[in-house]
PDB file of C-alpha atoms in Angstrom:
ATOM      1  CA  MET V   1      16.366   2.842  10.141  1.00  0.00           C
ATOM      2  CA  ASN V   2      13.601   5.552  10.665  1.00  0.00           C
ATOM      3  CA  ARG V   3      11.646   5.861  13.819  1.00  0.00           C
ATOM      4  CA  LEU V   4       8.402   4.245  12.688  1.00  0.00           C
ATOM      5  CA  ALA V   5      10.364   1.088  11.354  1.00  0.00           C
ATOM      6  CA  SER V   6      12.082   1.001  14.475  1.00  0.00           C
ATOM      7  CA  ARG V   7       9.147   0.891  16.700  1.00  0.00           C
ATOM      8  CA  CYS V   8       7.371  -1.493  14.276  1.00  0.00           C
ATOM      9  CA  SER V   9      10.489  -4.129  14.047  1.00  0.00           C
ATOM     10  CA  ASN V  10      10.974  -4.147  17.723  1.00  0.00           C
ATOM     11  CA  ASP V  11      10.849  -7.756  18.924  1.00  0.00           C
ATOM     12  CA  LYS V  12       8.925  -6.762  22.314  1.00  0.00           C
ATOM     13  CA  ALA V  13       5.208  -6.820  22.315  1.00  0.00           C
ATOM     14  CA  SER V  14       5.016  -3.026  22.082  1.00  0.00           C
ATOM     15  CA  GLY V  15       6.463  -3.357  18.484  1.00  0.00           C
ATOM     16  CA  ARG V  16       3.129  -3.958  16.858  1.00  0.00           C
ATOM     17  CA  CYS V  17       1.874  -1.384  14.250  1.00  0.00           C
ATOM     18  CA  ASP V  18      -1.397  -1.406  11.985  1.00  0.00           C
ATOM     19  CA  LEU V  19      -0.705   0.659   9.292  1.00  0.00           C
ATOM     20  CA  HIS V  20      -4.065   0.684   7.329  1.00  0.00           C
ATOM     21  CA  THR V  21      -6.940   2.024   9.403  1.00  0.00           C
ATOM     22  CA  HIS V  22      -9.982   4.287   8.980  1.00  0.00           C
ATOM     23  CA  THR V  23     -12.077   6.634  11.237  1.00  0.00           C
ATOM     24  CA  THR V  24     -15.628   7.932  11.102  1.00  0.00           C
ATOM     25  CA  SER V  25     -14.066  10.797   8.991  1.00  0.00           C
ATOM     26  CA  SER V  26     -14.658   8.048   6.107  1.00  0.00           C
ATOM     27  CA  ASP V  27     -16.115   4.788   6.460  1.00  0.00           C
ATOM     28  CA  GLY V  28     -14.383   3.597   9.847  1.00  0.00           C
ATOM     29  CA  VAL V  29     -16.369   2.724  13.032  1.00  0.00           C
ATOM     30  CA  TYR V  30     -14.274   4.684  15.555  1.00  0.00           C
ATOM     31  CA  SER V  31     -13.529   8.293  15.895  1.00  0.00           C
ATOM     32  CA  PRO V  32      -9.961   9.322  15.530  1.00  0.00           C
ATOM     33  CA  ARG V  33      -9.310   9.776  19.262  1.00  0.00           C
ATOM     34  CA  ALA V  34     -11.190   6.234  20.031  1.00  0.00           C
ATOM     35  CA  LEU V  35      -9.016   4.503  17.382  1.00  0.00           C
ATOM     36  CA  ALA V  36      -5.724   5.851  18.834  1.00  0.00           C
ATOM     37  CA  ASP V  37      -7.119   4.901  22.398  1.00  0.00           C
ATOM     38  CA  LEU V  38      -8.163   1.335  20.929  1.00  0.00           C
ATOM     39  CA  ALA V  39      -4.446   1.031  19.601  1.00  0.00           C
ATOM     40  CA  LYS V  40      -2.933   1.875  23.098  1.00  0.00           C
ATOM     41  CA  ARG V  41      -5.323  -0.614  24.701  1.00  0.00           C
ATOM     42  CA  THR V  42      -4.388  -3.305  22.335  1.00  0.00           C
ATOM     43  CA  GLY V  43      -0.695  -2.615  22.707  1.00  0.00           C
ATOM     44  CA  LEU V  44      -0.053  -1.027  19.201  1.00  0.00           C
ATOM     45  CA  SER V  45       3.039   1.259  19.269  1.00  0.00           C
ATOM     46  CA  ALA V  46       2.130   2.972  16.093  1.00  0.00           C
ATOM     47  CA  LEU V  47      -0.959   3.583  13.806  1.00  0.00           C
ATOM     48  CA  ALA V  48      -1.544   4.695  10.427  1.00  0.00           C
ATOM     49  CA  VAL V  49      -4.738   6.522   9.878  1.00  0.00           C
ATOM     50  CA  THR V  50      -5.556   6.185   6.092  1.00  0.00           C
ATOM     51  CA  ASP V  51      -9.354   7.553   5.663  1.00  0.00           C
ATOM     52  CA  HIS V  52     -10.961   7.477   2.143  1.00  0.00           C
ATOM     53  CA  ASP V  53     -10.607  10.952   0.471  1.00  0.00           C
ATOM     54  CA  THR V  54     -10.125  13.086   3.412  1.00  0.00           C
ATOM     55  CA  LEU V  55      -7.372  14.437   5.913  1.00  0.00           C
ATOM     56  CA  GLY V  56     -10.371  15.414   8.310  1.00  0.00           C
ATOM     57  CA  GLY V  57      -9.366  13.212  11.409  1.00  0.00           C
ATOM     58  CA  LEU V  58      -5.644  13.300  10.898  1.00  0.00           C
ATOM     59  CA  ASP V  59      -5.146  16.293  13.536  1.00  0.00           C
ATOM     60  CA  GLU V  60      -7.443  14.577  16.165  1.00  0.00           C
ATOM     61  CA  ALA V  61      -5.771  11.155  15.741  1.00  0.00           C
ATOM     62  CA  ALA V  62      -2.184  12.725  16.191  1.00  0.00           C
ATOM     63  CA  GLU V  63      -3.173  14.766  19.196  1.00  0.00           C
ATOM     64  CA  ALA V  64      -4.685  11.651  20.859  1.00  0.00           C
ATOM     65  CA  GLY V  65      -1.648   9.537  19.853  1.00  0.00           C
ATOM     66  CA  ARG V  66       0.761  12.084  21.320  1.00  0.00           C
ATOM     67  CA  GLU V  67      -1.180  12.267  24.710  1.00  0.00           C
ATOM     68  CA  LEU V  68      -1.283   8.183  24.607  1.00  0.00           C
ATOM     69  CA  GLY V  69       2.250   7.458  23.351  1.00  0.00           C
ATOM     70  CA  VAL V  70       1.016   5.904  20.122  1.00  0.00           C
ATOM     71  CA  GLU V  71       2.793   7.294  17.099  1.00  0.00           C
ATOM     72  CA  VAL V  72       0.261   8.281  14.180  1.00  0.00           C
ATOM     73  CA  VAL V  73       1.360   7.968  10.835  1.00  0.00           C
ATOM     74  CA  ARG V  74      -0.709  10.538   8.566  1.00  0.00           C
ATOM     75  CA  GLY V  75      -2.199   8.890   5.442  1.00  0.00           C
ATOM     76  CA  VAL V  76      -4.846   8.914   2.870  1.00  0.00           C
ATOM     77  CA  GLU V  77      -6.611   6.801   0.473  1.00  0.00           C
ATOM     78  CA  LEU V  78      -7.281   8.506  -2.687  1.00  0.00           C
ATOM     79  CA  THR V  79     -10.035   7.738  -5.227  1.00  0.00           C
ATOM     80  CA  SER V  80      -9.383   8.494  -8.791  1.00  0.00           C
ATOM     81  CA  TYR V  81     -11.519   8.187 -11.819  1.00  0.00           C
ATOM     82  CA  ALA V  82     -10.622   6.969 -15.391  1.00  0.00           C
ATOM     83  CA  GLY V  83     -13.083   6.238 -18.188  1.00  0.00           C
ATOM     84  CA  GLY V  84     -16.073   6.627 -15.947  1.00  0.00           C
ATOM     85  CA  PHE V  85     -14.836   4.327 -13.261  1.00  0.00           C
ATOM     86  CA  GLY V  86     -13.383   5.066  -9.939  1.00  0.00           C
ATOM     87  CA  PHE V  87     -10.329   3.334  -8.447  1.00  0.00           C
ATOM     88  CA  SER V  88      -8.758   3.326  -5.024  1.00  0.00           C
ATOM     89  CA  SER V  89      -6.441   0.989  -3.341  1.00  0.00           C
ATOM     90  CA  THR V  90      -9.394  -1.300  -1.915  1.00  0.00           C
ATOM     91  CA  GLN V  91     -11.721  -1.131  -4.826  1.00  0.00           C
ATOM     92  CA  ALA V  92     -11.183  -2.217  -8.125  1.00  0.00           C
ATOM     93  CA  ARG V  93     -13.486  -0.848 -10.738  1.00  0.00           C
ATOM     94  CA  THR V  94     -16.569   0.940  -9.509  1.00  0.00           C
ATOM     95  CA  PRO V  95     -18.863   2.954 -11.743  1.00  0.00           C
ATOM     96  CA  ARG V  96     -18.538   6.588 -11.028  1.00  0.00           C
ATOM     97  CA  ARG V  97     -21.596   8.178  -9.174  1.00  0.00           C
TER      98      ARG V  97
END
C-alpha cells in the first residue's frame, strides 16, 4: 500500500483526506497556503490540490503541507476541446469561448 493510501485508510481521526480541492490559482476560495492550513485545522492528513488548467499553486501548497504535516498530492483538472465544446471533469459540454 502506498503512503497516501495508508494515511487515508487509517481508522484514526487523522486518516481523513480530501482528494479534490481548488485554490485561488483557479476557481477556489482559499490560497494554496490557506487551504493547507484549513486541511490541518479540520484534521485532514492529506489533501489533493487539483486546480483547473494550472499548476500555479502546487509548490506553495506542497511547501505549506510539509510545514504543517499535511501530505499534498499534486494534481490538475484539464479542459479539452472537441468539436467546439469544452470538456473537463466537472463540466459536461460548454461552448468554447
